[in-house]
Amino acid sequence: MTVVNYRKADVNGFNIFYREAGTERAPKLLLLHGFPSSSHMFRDLIPLLADRFHIIAPDLPGFGQSDMPARDKFAYTFDNIADVIDRFTDKVGFDRYAVYVFDYGAPTGFRLAVRHPERITAIISQNGNAYEEGLSDGWNPIRAYWLEPSAANREALRAMLEPEATIWQYTHGVADAGRVSPDGYGLDNFYLARPGADEVQLDLFGDYKSNVALYPAFQDYFRTHKPPFLAVWGKHDPFFLPPGAEAFKRDIPDAVVRFFDTGHFALETHATEIAAAIRDFLR
């Protein structure tokens, strides 16, 4: 039976919750979750990999069990989130590691890779985008907010924070929705319902444009350093399209791309298959 420890690290006064498993002597693997989830999304994956890797999966600032300070105390931008996670990796002794990125975890992890290319041993991207062609029309309401950050355009995005929208993210494109545990989207909706969480998430919707602006820098990192790269992609993702997965091969010709017959939260239905792909890739 895999032992998973649940800990918190003080990162300059910022409490970051994280899950840890595996022996410290094993190769290191950092797991970075996305919107609107937490490290809970890795609950099935961690036991499948802990015999091979020292795994740490933090909750990003403002998500899950990590601190969610008021917006006048902490600006919710992806640069700031990456800053905290960068310091977190120092705190937990992750000086050289493979990184698994998903959704919001991708622009966070890619920022770390650009800053510290010598630390990254490999990248696994599960529906974690870095190319314009990977963005679907589902981003259009958010793009409108980027172009005109008006109160009306911000208000229009609140529908994406409703409980039904979270459930849809988990189940869209899944052949059998009965395979999707309600625990994941139920917990996400609990966190989204906390006072102030909606404004935090709306801030991040607005700041996502900074990630798109950094796509050329991410791609330059891929071309220059060519890290071992595995894309594991739910091919029915309504936000990040399969061409975004294929595009990694343009900059990293040896990148491995695997598609799975599922949606955005691929681990909910294909954790075993994705774990097998990771074990083979990092063998």
mmCIF file of C-alpha atoms in Angstrom, residues 33-280:
data_model
loop_
_atom_site.group_PDB
_atom_site.id
_atom_site.type_symbol
_atom_site.label_atom_id
_atom_site.label_comp_id
_atom_site.label_asym_id
_atom_site.label_seq_id
_atom_site.Cartn_x
_atom_site.Cartn_y
_atom_site.Cartn_z
ATOM 1 C CA HIS A 33 -2.592 20.754 -11.218
ATOM 2 C CA GLY A 34 -4.944 23.036 -13.141
ATOM 3 C CA PHE A 35 -8.233 24.932 -12.907
ATOM 4 C CA PRO A 36 -10.345 24.603 -10.842
ATOM 5 C CA SER A 37 -8.752 21.657 -9.133
ATOM 6 C CA SER A 38 -6.015 20.902 -6.616
ATOM 7 C CA SER A 39 -3.469 18.163 -5.964
ATOM 8 C CA HIS A 40 -6.508 15.968 -5.275
ATOM 9 C CA MET A 41 -6.666 15.395 -9.043
ATOM 10 C CA PHE A 42 -3.531 13.216 -8.684
ATOM 11 C CA ARG A 43 -5.035 10.925 -6.033
ATOM 12 C CA ASP A 44 -5.171 7.952 -8.444
ATOM 13 C CA LEU A 45 -1.898 8.658 -10.261
ATOM 14 C CA ILE A 46 0.380 8.988 -7.234
ATOM 15 C CA PRO A 47 0.011 5.370 -5.999
ATOM 16 C CA LEU A 48 0.763 4.116 -9.521
ATOM 17 C CA LEU A 49 4.119 5.926 -9.649
ATOM 18 C CA ALA A 50 5.310 6.164 -6.042
ATOM 19 C CA ASP A 51 7.386 2.981 -6.252
ATOM 20 C CA ARG A 52 9.562 4.606 -8.927
ATOM 21 C CA PHE A 53 9.605 8.294 -8.030
ATOM 22 C CA HIS A 54 9.794 10.752 -5.169
ATOM 23 C CA ILE A 55 6.560 12.622 -5.870
ATOM 24 C CA ILE A 56 5.456 16.013 -4.630
ATOM 25 C CA ALA A 57 2.142 17.549 -5.690
ATOM 26 C CA PRO A 58 1.417 21.029 -4.299
ATOM 27 C CA ASP A 59 -1.816 22.990 -4.337
ATOM 28 C CA LEU A 60 -1.169 26.214 -6.244
ATOM 29 C CA PRO A 61 -1.596 29.507 -4.330
ATOM 30 C CA GLY A 62 -5.307 30.250 -3.978
ATOM 31 C CA PHE A 63 -6.284 26.637 -4.712
ATOM 32 C CA GLY A 64 -7.150 23.655 -2.558
ATOM 33 C CA GLN A 65 -5.632 23.668 0.916
ATOM 34 C CA SER A 66 -2.931 26.252 0.153
ATOM 35 C CA ASP A 67 -3.333 29.804 1.400
ATOM 36 C CA MET A 68 -5.747 32.071 -0.440
ATOM 37 C CA PRO A 69 -4.808 35.544 0.818
ATOM 38 C CA ALA A 70 -6.977 38.528 0.010
ATOM 39 C CA ARG A 71 -6.416 40.082 -3.406
ATOM 40 C CA ASP A 72 -5.056 43.286 -1.828
ATOM 41 C CA LYS A 73 -2.351 41.171 -0.149
ATOM 42 C CA PHE A 74 -1.426 38.970 -3.114
ATOM 43 C CA ALA A 75 -1.919 39.683 -6.821
ATOM 44 C CA TYR A 76 -3.272 36.574 -8.513
ATOM 45 C CA THR A 77 -1.140 36.405 -11.635
ATOM 46 C CA PHE A 78 0.622 33.446 -13.188
ATOM 47 C CA ASP A 79 3.973 35.144 -12.671
ATOM 48 C CA ASN A 80 3.290 35.381 -8.945
ATOM 49 C CA ILE A 81 2.022 31.803 -8.748
ATOM 50 C CA ALA A 82 5.188 30.618 -10.493
ATOM 51 C CA ASP A 83 7.294 32.682 -8.081
ATOM 52 C CA VAL A 84 5.720 30.931 -5.088
ATOM 53 C CA ILE A 85 6.066 27.458 -6.600
ATOM 54 C CA ASP A 86 9.659 28.225 -7.593
ATOM 55 C CA ARG A 87 10.480 29.046 -3.972
ATOM 56 C CA PHE A 88 8.466 25.998 -2.877
ATOM 57 C CA THR A 89 10.671 23.663 -4.928
ATOM 58 C CA ASP A 90 13.708 25.122 -3.168
ATOM 59 C CA LYS A 91 12.006 24.626 0.194
ATOM 60 C CA VAL A 92 11.303 20.927 -0.408
ATOM 61 C CA GLY A 93 14.700 20.229 -1.979
ATOM 62 C CA PHE A 94 13.559 19.679 -5.557
ATOM 63 C CA ASP A 95 16.704 20.907 -7.292
ATOM 64 C CA ARG A 96 16.409 18.547 -10.272
ATOM 65 C CA TYR A 97 13.138 16.965 -11.282
ATOM 66 C CA ALA A 98 10.704 15.890 -13.967
ATOM 67 C CA VAL A 99 7.506 17.932 -14.034
ATOM 68 C CA TYR A 100 3.961 16.849 -14.890
ATOM 69 C CA VAL A 101 1.822 19.806 -15.936
ATOM 70 C CA PHE A 102 -1.902 20.115 -16.550
ATOM 71 C CA ASP A 103 -3.956 23.152 -17.576
ATOM 72 C CA TYR A 104 -2.875 26.045 -15.257
ATOM 73 C CA GLY A 105 0.027 23.894 -14.132
ATOM 74 C CA ALA A 106 1.501 24.160 -17.635
ATOM 75 C CA PRO A 107 2.239 27.904 -17.722
ATOM 76 C CA THR A 108 3.442 27.562 -14.141
ATOM 77 C CA GLY A 109 5.776 24.660 -14.902
ATOM 78 C CA PHE A 110 6.966 26.119 -18.205
ATOM 79 C CA ARG A 111 7.934 29.321 -16.406
ATOM 80 C CA LEU A 112 10.040 27.251 -13.998
ATOM 81 C CA ALA A 113 11.671 25.470 -16.927
ATOM 82 C CA VAL A 114 12.548 28.748 -18.667
ATOM 83 C CA ARG A 115 14.034 30.107 -15.426
ATOM 84 C CA HIS A 116 15.924 26.941 -14.481
ATOM 85 C CA PRO A 117 16.468 24.731 -17.542
ATOM 86 C CA GLU A 118 19.225 22.869 -15.709
ATOM 87 C CA ARG A 119 16.731 21.597 -13.138
ATOM 88 C CA ILE A 120 14.288 19.956 -15.564
ATOM 89 C CA THR A 121 14.934 16.298 -16.383
ATOM 90 C CA ALA A 122 11.721 15.755 -18.374
ATOM 91 C CA ILE A 123 8.261 17.220 -18.978
ATOM 92 C CA ILE A 124 4.935 15.390 -19.100
ATOM 93 C CA SER A 125 2.115 17.592 -20.346
ATOM 94 C CA GLN A 126 -1.450 16.422 -19.843
ATOM 95 C CA ASN A 127 -3.576 18.891 -21.775
ATOM 96 C CA GLY A 128 -1.094 21.604 -20.886
ATOM 97 C CA ASN A 129 -0.859 24.001 -23.800
ATOM 98 C CA ALA A 130 1.909 26.218 -25.225
ATOM 99 C CA TYR A 131 0.698 26.882 -28.780
ATOM 100 C CA GLU A 132 -1.983 29.125 -30.270
ATOM 101 C CA GLU A 133 -3.404 26.259 -32.332
ATOM 102 C CA GLY A 134 -4.141 24.415 -29.117
ATOM 103 C CA LEU A 135 -6.681 27.011 -27.960
ATOM 104 C CA SER A 136 -10.279 26.215 -28.880
ATOM 105 C CA ASP A 137 -13.186 28.593 -29.416
ATOM 106 C CA GLY A 138 -14.092 27.861 -25.805
ATOM 107 C CA TRP A 139 -11.591 30.591 -24.946
ATOM 108 C CA ASN A 140 -13.513 33.265 -26.860
ATOM 109 C CA PRO A 141 -15.361 34.729 -23.824
ATOM 110 C CA ILE A 142 -12.066 34.926 -21.938
ATOM 111 C CA ARG A 143 -10.325 36.439 -24.963
ATOM 112 C CA ALA A 144 -13.031 39.119 -25.024
ATOM 113 C CA TYR A 145 -12.109 39.981 -21.438
ATOM 114 C CA TRP A 146 -8.415 40.182 -22.403
ATOM 115 C CA LEU A 147 -9.236 42.635 -25.183
ATOM 116 C CA GLU A 148 -11.644 44.696 -23.104
ATOM 117 C CA PRO A 149 -11.368 44.109 -19.342
ATOM 118 C CA SER A 150 -14.697 45.718 -18.639
ATOM 119 C CA ALA A 151 -17.002 44.926 -15.738
ATOM 120 C CA ALA A 152 -19.505 43.448 -18.194
ATOM 121 C CA ASN A 153 -16.960 41.104 -19.779
ATOM 122 C CA ARG A 154 -15.718 40.055 -16.342
ATOM 123 C CA GLU A 155 -19.275 39.391 -15.173
ATOM 124 C CA ALA A 156 -19.931 37.267 -18.258
ATOM 125 C CA LEU A 157 -17.241 34.834 -17.120
ATOM 126 C CA ARG A 158 -18.962 33.987 -13.839
ATOM 127 C CA ALA A 159 -20.937 31.265 -15.613
ATOM 128 C CA MET A 160 -17.662 29.346 -15.911
ATOM 129 C CA LEU A 161 -17.481 29.196 -12.099
ATOM 130 C CA GLU A 162 -20.922 27.668 -11.607
ATOM 131 C CA PRO A 163 -21.136 24.089 -10.263
ATOM 132 C CA GLU A 164 -22.665 22.880 -13.521
ATOM 133 C CA ALA A 165 -19.700 24.253 -15.460
ATOM 134 C CA THR A 166 -17.254 22.318 -13.279
ATOM 135 C CA ILE A 167 -19.180 19.083 -13.768
ATOM 136 C CA TRP A 168 -19.245 19.736 -17.521
ATOM 137 C CA GLN A 169 -15.459 20.177 -17.570
ATOM 138 C CA TYR A 170 -15.058 16.770 -15.951
ATOM 139 C CA THR A 171 -17.593 14.890 -18.082
ATOM 140 C CA HIS A 172 -17.472 16.501 -21.543
ATOM 141 C CA GLY A 173 -15.955 14.126 -24.049
ATOM 142 C CA VAL A 174 -16.035 11.139 -21.698
ATOM 143 C CA ALA A 175 -17.562 8.051 -23.282
ATOM 144 C CA ASP A 176 -19.055 6.881 -19.991
ATOM 145 C CA ALA A 177 -19.671 9.650 -17.465
ATOM 146 C CA GLY A 178 -20.283 6.937 -14.880
ATOM 147 C CA ARG A 179 -16.506 6.444 -14.744
ATOM 148 C CA VAL A 180 -15.990 10.000 -13.476
ATOM 149 C CA SER A 181 -16.018 10.124 -9.686
ATOM 150 C CA PRO A 182 -18.078 12.985 -8.253
ATOM 151 C CA ASP A 183 -15.382 13.457 -5.607
ATOM 152 C CA GLY A 184 -13.222 15.543 -7.936
ATOM 153 C CA TYR A 185 -15.766 18.046 -9.163
ATOM 154 C CA GLY A 186 -17.533 18.047 -5.797
ATOM 155 C CA LEU A 187 -14.340 19.124 -4.028
ATOM 156 C CA ASP A 188 -13.563 21.695 -6.726
ATOM 157 C CA ASN A 189 -17.007 23.226 -6.327
ATOM 158 C CA PHE A 190 -16.523 23.374 -2.563
ATOM 159 C CA TYR A 191 -13.318 25.371 -3.023
ATOM 160 C CA LEU A 192 -14.900 27.618 -5.671
ATOM 161 C CA ALA A 193 -17.721 28.462 -3.252
ATOM 162 C CA ARG A 194 -15.381 29.942 -0.641
ATOM 163 C CA PRO A 195 -15.773 33.681 -0.066
ATOM 164 C CA GLY A 196 -13.574 35.573 -2.494
ATOM 165 C CA ALA A 197 -12.613 32.537 -4.582
ATOM 166 C CA ASP A 198 -14.697 33.753 -7.509
ATOM 167 C CA GLU A 199 -12.782 37.019 -7.772
ATOM 168 C CA VAL A 200 -9.466 35.174 -7.551
ATOM 169 C CA GLN A 201 -10.452 32.945 -10.452
ATOM 170 C CA LEU A 202 -11.725 35.873 -12.514
ATOM 171 C CA ASP A 203 -8.368 37.589 -11.987
ATOM 172 C CA LEU A 204 -6.613 34.506 -13.310
ATOM 173 C CA PHE A 205 -8.932 34.305 -16.326
ATOM 174 C CA GLY A 206 -7.855 37.835 -17.138
ATOM 175 C CA ASP A 207 -4.167 37.152 -16.576
ATOM 176 C CA TYR A 208 -4.130 34.026 -18.738
ATOM 177 C CA LYS A 209 -3.279 36.342 -21.629
ATOM 178 C CA SER A 210 0.206 36.592 -20.063
ATOM 179 C CA ASN A 211 0.642 32.881 -20.729
ATOM 180 C CA VAL A 212 -0.244 33.238 -24.398
ATOM 181 C CA ALA A 213 2.197 36.154 -24.628
ATOM 182 C CA LEU A 214 4.905 33.830 -23.292
ATOM 183 C CA TYR A 215 4.244 31.049 -25.807
ATOM 184 C CA PRO A 216 7.210 32.193 -27.980
ATOM 185 C CA ALA A 217 9.504 32.096 -24.926
ATOM 186 C CA PHE A 218 8.246 28.623 -23.970
ATOM 187 C CA GLN A 219 8.747 27.411 -27.538
ATOM 188 C CA ASP A 220 12.259 28.859 -27.628
ATOM 189 C CA TYR A 221 13.040 26.904 -24.451
ATOM 190 C CA PHE A 222 11.737 23.717 -26.090
ATOM 191 C CA ARG A 223 13.835 24.272 -29.234
ATOM 192 C CA THR A 224 16.972 25.228 -27.325
ATOM 193 C CA HIS A 225 16.973 22.624 -24.555
ATOM 194 C CA LYS A 226 14.830 19.862 -26.069
ATOM 195 C CA PRO A 227 13.849 18.273 -22.748
ATOM 196 C CA PRO A 228 12.512 14.714 -22.934
ATOM 197 C CA PHE A 229 8.828 15.414 -23.538
ATOM 198 C CA LEU A 230 5.666 13.338 -23.280
ATOM 199 C CA ALA A 231 2.239 14.715 -24.149
ATOM 200 C CA VAL A 232 -0.685 12.676 -22.786
ATOM 201 C CA TRP A 233 -3.844 14.275 -24.069
ATOM 202 C CA GLY A 234 -7.564 13.794 -23.653
ATOM 203 C CA LYS A 235 -8.462 14.207 -27.309
ATOM 204 C CA HIS A 236 -11.979 15.517 -26.612
ATOM 205 C CA ASP A 237 -10.789 18.411 -24.437
ATOM 206 C CA PRO A 238 -13.112 21.378 -25.128
ATOM 207 C CA PHE A 239 -10.397 23.931 -24.280
ATOM 208 C CA PHE A 240 -7.038 22.510 -25.409
ATOM 209 C CA LEU A 241 -7.200 20.874 -28.818
ATOM 210 C CA PRO A 242 -5.129 17.942 -30.153
ATOM 211 C CA PRO A 243 -3.152 20.219 -32.528
ATOM 212 C CA GLY A 244 -1.697 21.806 -29.393
ATOM 213 C CA ALA A 245 -0.274 18.418 -28.403
ATOM 214 C CA GLU A 246 1.115 17.723 -31.876
ATOM 215 C CA ALA A 247 2.737 21.168 -31.973
ATOM 216 C CA PHE A 248 5.295 20.167 -29.333
ATOM 217 C CA LYS A 249 6.920 17.936 -31.969
ATOM 218 C CA ARG A 250 7.637 21.008 -34.054
ATOM 219 C CA ASP A 251 10.105 22.237 -31.432
ATOM 220 C CA ILE A 252 11.041 18.881 -29.883
ATOM 221 C CA PRO A 253 11.094 16.360 -32.758
ATOM 222 C CA ASP A 254 11.578 13.436 -30.369
ATOM 223 C CA ALA A 255 8.554 14.359 -28.264
ATOM 224 C CA VAL A 256 6.136 11.496 -27.655
ATOM 225 C CA VAL A 257 2.427 12.269 -28.116
ATOM 226 C CA ARG A 258 -0.278 9.946 -26.814
ATOM 227 C CA PHE A 259 -3.992 10.617 -27.229
ATOM 228 C CA PHE A 260 -6.673 9.101 -25.025
ATOM 229 C CA ASP A 261 -10.379 8.759 -25.738
ATOM 230 C CA THR A 262 -11.494 11.122 -22.999
ATOM 231 C CA GLY A 263 -11.871 14.790 -22.123
ATOM 232 C CA HIS A 264 -10.085 17.530 -20.193
ATOM 233 C CA PHE A 265 -9.587 15.683 -16.887
ATOM 234 C CA ALA A 266 -8.005 12.616 -18.446
ATOM 235 C CA LEU A 267 -6.779 11.191 -15.136
ATOM 236 C CA GLU A 268 -10.361 10.691 -13.996
ATOM 237 C CA THR A 269 -10.813 7.903 -16.550
ATOM 238 C CA HIS A 270 -7.313 6.955 -17.733
ATOM 239 C CA ALA A 271 -4.961 7.185 -14.741
ATOM 240 C CA THR A 272 -3.718 3.618 -15.225
ATOM 241 C CA GLU A 273 -2.955 4.134 -18.908
ATOM 242 C CA ILE A 274 -1.271 7.493 -18.317
ATOM 243 C CA ALA A 275 0.828 6.053 -15.485
ATOM 244 C CA ALA A 276 1.963 3.236 -17.786
ATOM 245 C CA ALA A 277 2.918 5.777 -20.461
ATOM 246 C CA ILE A 278 4.928 7.772 -17.904
ATOM 247 C CA ARG A 279 6.714 4.699 -16.569
ATOM 248 C CA ASP A 280 7.677 3.668 -20.085
#
